[in-house]
Amino acid sequence: MFFLRIRWRLWLFILLLLFAIVGLGTFGVKNFLFYSQETEKPDRIKVVEGQLTFLALPHYIALTQGFYREQNLEVETAVTNTPPEEQLNLKGQGDVFLGNLCQTVFTRPLGTGADLVAFGALAQKEGAFLLSRKDDQKFSWENVKKKIILGDAPDTQSNIILEEALRQNNLALQHHVIIVQNLPSNLKEGAFQAGVAHYLQMPQPFAYQIQENQLGKIAIFLGDAVAPIPSLVILAPESYLKQHSKECQKLVNGLCKGLLWLDYHKPEEATRVVASYFPELDKKTLTAIIKQYKELGMWGKNPLIAEEHYEHLKAYVSRAGELTNPVKFSDGVNNKLAKKAAKTVKYIPPEQQKEKTWWEKVKSLDFK
């Protein structure tokens, strides 16, 4: 009996020793295969944007959640300090540009800036709101007749969408409705508070803050007043897209995953992820704005630029009298990278990811 116990313990010891040898051997093979070789250097790309905007949330999510790093792509993002007329010349500033098609294609002066091509969409509606002074009646476009609106410059996307909304509701600009278009953006809120005009056009977070401070009431979301448009896109010179198609594909893949993440997660989770980009806003405000935009359908599930949406915007710019570059869809948009991303990129939430079996870990040499 005594010898049987010793023999049983000896076999147990041998078995444990074999397991240890196999584990160390596998770990060694993994180290040899993966760490003895030179690590592949990540590709790099610099994204330039005219200003931080809520419409770019999928991009900020892709940055903070590591979706670009998953593609072995290092993305540097920066807000340019150059004047609007110089922003489109990316030389010395960056590789690709986050902006809207009004600014980058349709309304830019002929022969200036870079010839940019859009290759991915981030948002599909204009983000501005129309605020009124009174909140004791339901909004109607008829209420705007014979009134004054504090708007934006004539060639801006926000103003073009406002004009189109008025036009579609049979309100003639500067006849039925007056739009003040020469007041700097940073003075609009103060002028409205001082009693100038009956309505105020503002994007988020200013619209939310004005309403919270009881200085005005959100009357209507202008993005819903007209058909969808590619309101925020990512663009690059055609030559850059050809020479750096691999990097651009990785960028679009990351954006696509950012869109899918945003579609799946609650506004509170999105707030936690992007809060560092909006340090001046508290969590309550940030969450409320993201929730509002999500409910309004601001973001889609892939970065494809719909030709129909492109033609909507082009028609709006034309009717506003601001179309200096009537660029065809086939010349202004390259959907090749976005189509591939839409087909291949998936987002599986952590709670739905299955733990690898022991055998799967052995096959993949992954023992994390």
mmCIF file of N, CA and C in Angstrom, residues 51-58 60 123 203-206 232 262 274 278 280-281 285-287 289-290 293 298-299:
data_model
loop_
_atom_site.group_PDB
_atom_site.id
_atom_site.type_symbol
_atom_site.label_atom_id
_atom_site.label_comp_id
_atom_site.label_asym_id
_atom_site.label_seq_id
_atom_site.Cartn_x
_atom_site.Cartn_y
_atom_site.Cartn_z
ATOM 1 N N GLN A 51 -12.310 72.198 -37.037
ATOM 2 C CA GLN A 51 -12.724 72.428 -35.657
ATOM 3 C C GLN A 51 -13.228 71.123 -35.061
ATOM 4 N N LEU A 52 -13.166 71.030 -33.728
ATOM 5 C CA LEU A 52 -13.765 69.880 -33.059
ATOM 6 C C LEU A 52 -15.276 69.966 -33.210
ATOM 7 N N THR A 53 -15.898 68.865 -33.547
ATOM 8 C CA THR A 53 -17.336 68.865 -33.762
ATOM 9 C C THR A 53 -17.934 67.537 -33.323
ATOM 10 N N PHE A 54 -19.157 67.589 -32.835
ATOM 11 C CA PHE A 54 -19.843 66.365 -32.429
ATOM 12 C C PHE A 54 -20.070 65.431 -33.614
ATOM 13 N N LEU A 55 -20.134 65.994 -34.809
ATOM 14 C CA LEU A 55 -20.358 65.167 -35.977
ATOM 15 C C LEU A 55 -19.210 64.187 -36.211
ATOM 16 N N ALA A 56 -18.017 64.494 -35.666
ATOM 17 C CA ALA A 56 -16.833 63.650 -35.857
ATOM 18 C C ALA A 56 -16.686 62.597 -34.767
ATOM 19 N N LEU A 57 -17.728 62.339 -33.992
ATOM 20 C CA LEU A 57 -17.652 61.381 -32.888
ATOM 21 C C LEU A 57 -17.093 60.013 -33.288
ATOM 22 N N PRO A 58 -17.477 59.442 -34.435
ATOM 23 C CA PRO A 58 -16.918 58.135 -34.815
ATOM 24 C C PRO A 58 -15.391 58.150 -34.916
ATOM 25 N N TYR A 60 -13.340 60.188 -33.160
ATOM 26 C CA TYR A 60 -12.799 60.268 -31.805
ATOM 27 C C TYR A 60 -12.917 58.915 -31.095
ATOM 28 N N ALA A 123 -20.985 61.687 -40.858
ATOM 29 C CA ALA A 123 -22.323 62.101 -40.430
ATOM 30 C C ALA A 123 -23.186 62.336 -41.656
ATOM 31 N N PRO A 203 -25.315 75.390 -33.731
ATOM 32 C CA PRO A 203 -25.007 73.968 -33.619
ATOM 33 C C PRO A 203 -24.918 73.570 -32.148
ATOM 34 N N GLN A 204 -24.681 72.289 -31.899
ATOM 35 C CA GLN A 204 -24.388 71.856 -30.542
ATOM 36 C C GLN A 204 -22.911 72.103 -30.253
ATOM 37 N N PRO A 205 -22.518 72.376 -29.004
ATOM 38 C CA PRO A 205 -23.337 72.322 -27.781
ATOM 39 C C PRO A 205 -24.061 73.627 -27.449
ATOM 40 N N PHE A 206 -23.907 74.647 -28.313
ATOM 41 C CA PHE A 206 -24.445 75.975 -27.994
ATOM 42 C C PHE A 206 -25.972 75.969 -27.924
ATOM 43 N N LEU A 232 -20.528 65.509 -42.970
ATOM 44 C CA LEU A 232 -19.114 65.518 -42.576
ATOM 45 C C LEU A 232 -18.441 64.334 -43.246
ATOM 46 N N LEU A 262 -20.493 53.229 -32.004
ATOM 47 C CA LEU A 262 -21.410 54.295 -31.602
ATOM 48 C C LEU A 262 -22.864 53.859 -31.758
ATOM 49 N N VAL A 274 -15.420 59.743 -25.149
ATOM 50 C CA VAL A 274 -15.006 60.957 -25.883
ATOM 51 C C VAL A 274 -14.912 62.195 -25.013
ATOM 52 N N PHE A 278 -13.996 67.064 -25.265
ATOM 53 C CA PHE A 278 -14.893 68.184 -24.945
ATOM 54 C C PHE A 278 -14.764 68.519 -23.452
ATOM 55 N N GLU A 280 -14.694 71.179 -21.815
ATOM 56 C CA GLU A 280 -15.493 72.288 -21.287
ATOM 57 C C GLU A 280 -16.923 71.878 -20.965
ATOM 58 N N LEU A 281 -17.319 70.665 -21.335
ATOM 59 C CA LEU A 281 -18.686 70.203 -21.113
ATOM 60 C C LEU A 281 -18.739 69.190 -19.971
ATOM 61 N N THR A 285 -24.358 67.255 -19.883
ATOM 62 C CA THR A 285 -24.549 67.955 -21.151
ATOM 63 C C THR A 285 -24.087 67.100 -22.318
ATOM 64 N N LEU A 286 -22.914 66.518 -22.178
ATOM 65 C CA LEU A 286 -22.341 65.696 -23.243
ATOM 66 C C LEU A 286 -23.248 64.508 -23.566
ATOM 67 N N THR A 287 -23.742 63.853 -22.531
ATOM 68 C CA THR A 287 -24.623 62.699 -22.725
ATOM 69 C C THR A 287 -25.925 63.111 -23.405
ATOM 70 N N ILE A 289 -26.485 65.610 -25.436
ATOM 71 C CA ILE A 289 -26.263 65.962 -26.839
ATOM 72 C C ILE A 289 -26.066 64.708 -27.689
ATOM 73 N N ILE A 290 -25.260 63.773 -27.190
ATOM 74 C CA ILE A 290 -25.039 62.524 -27.940
ATOM 75 C C ILE A 290 -26.347 61.753 -28.084
ATOM 76 N N TYR A 293 -28.520 63.509 -30.757
ATOM 77 C CA TYR A 293 -28.038 63.280 -32.117
ATOM 78 C C TYR A 293 -28.268 61.834 -32.564
ATOM 79 N N MET A 298 -28.112 60.976 -36.675
ATOM 80 C CA MET A 298 -26.972 61.718 -37.194
ATOM 81 C C MET A 298 -25.941 60.812 -37.860
ATOM 82 N N TRP A 299 -25.723 59.608 -37.311
ATOM 83 C CA TRP A 299 -24.672 58.723 -37.811
ATOM 84 C C TRP A 299 -25.257 57.440 -38.387
#
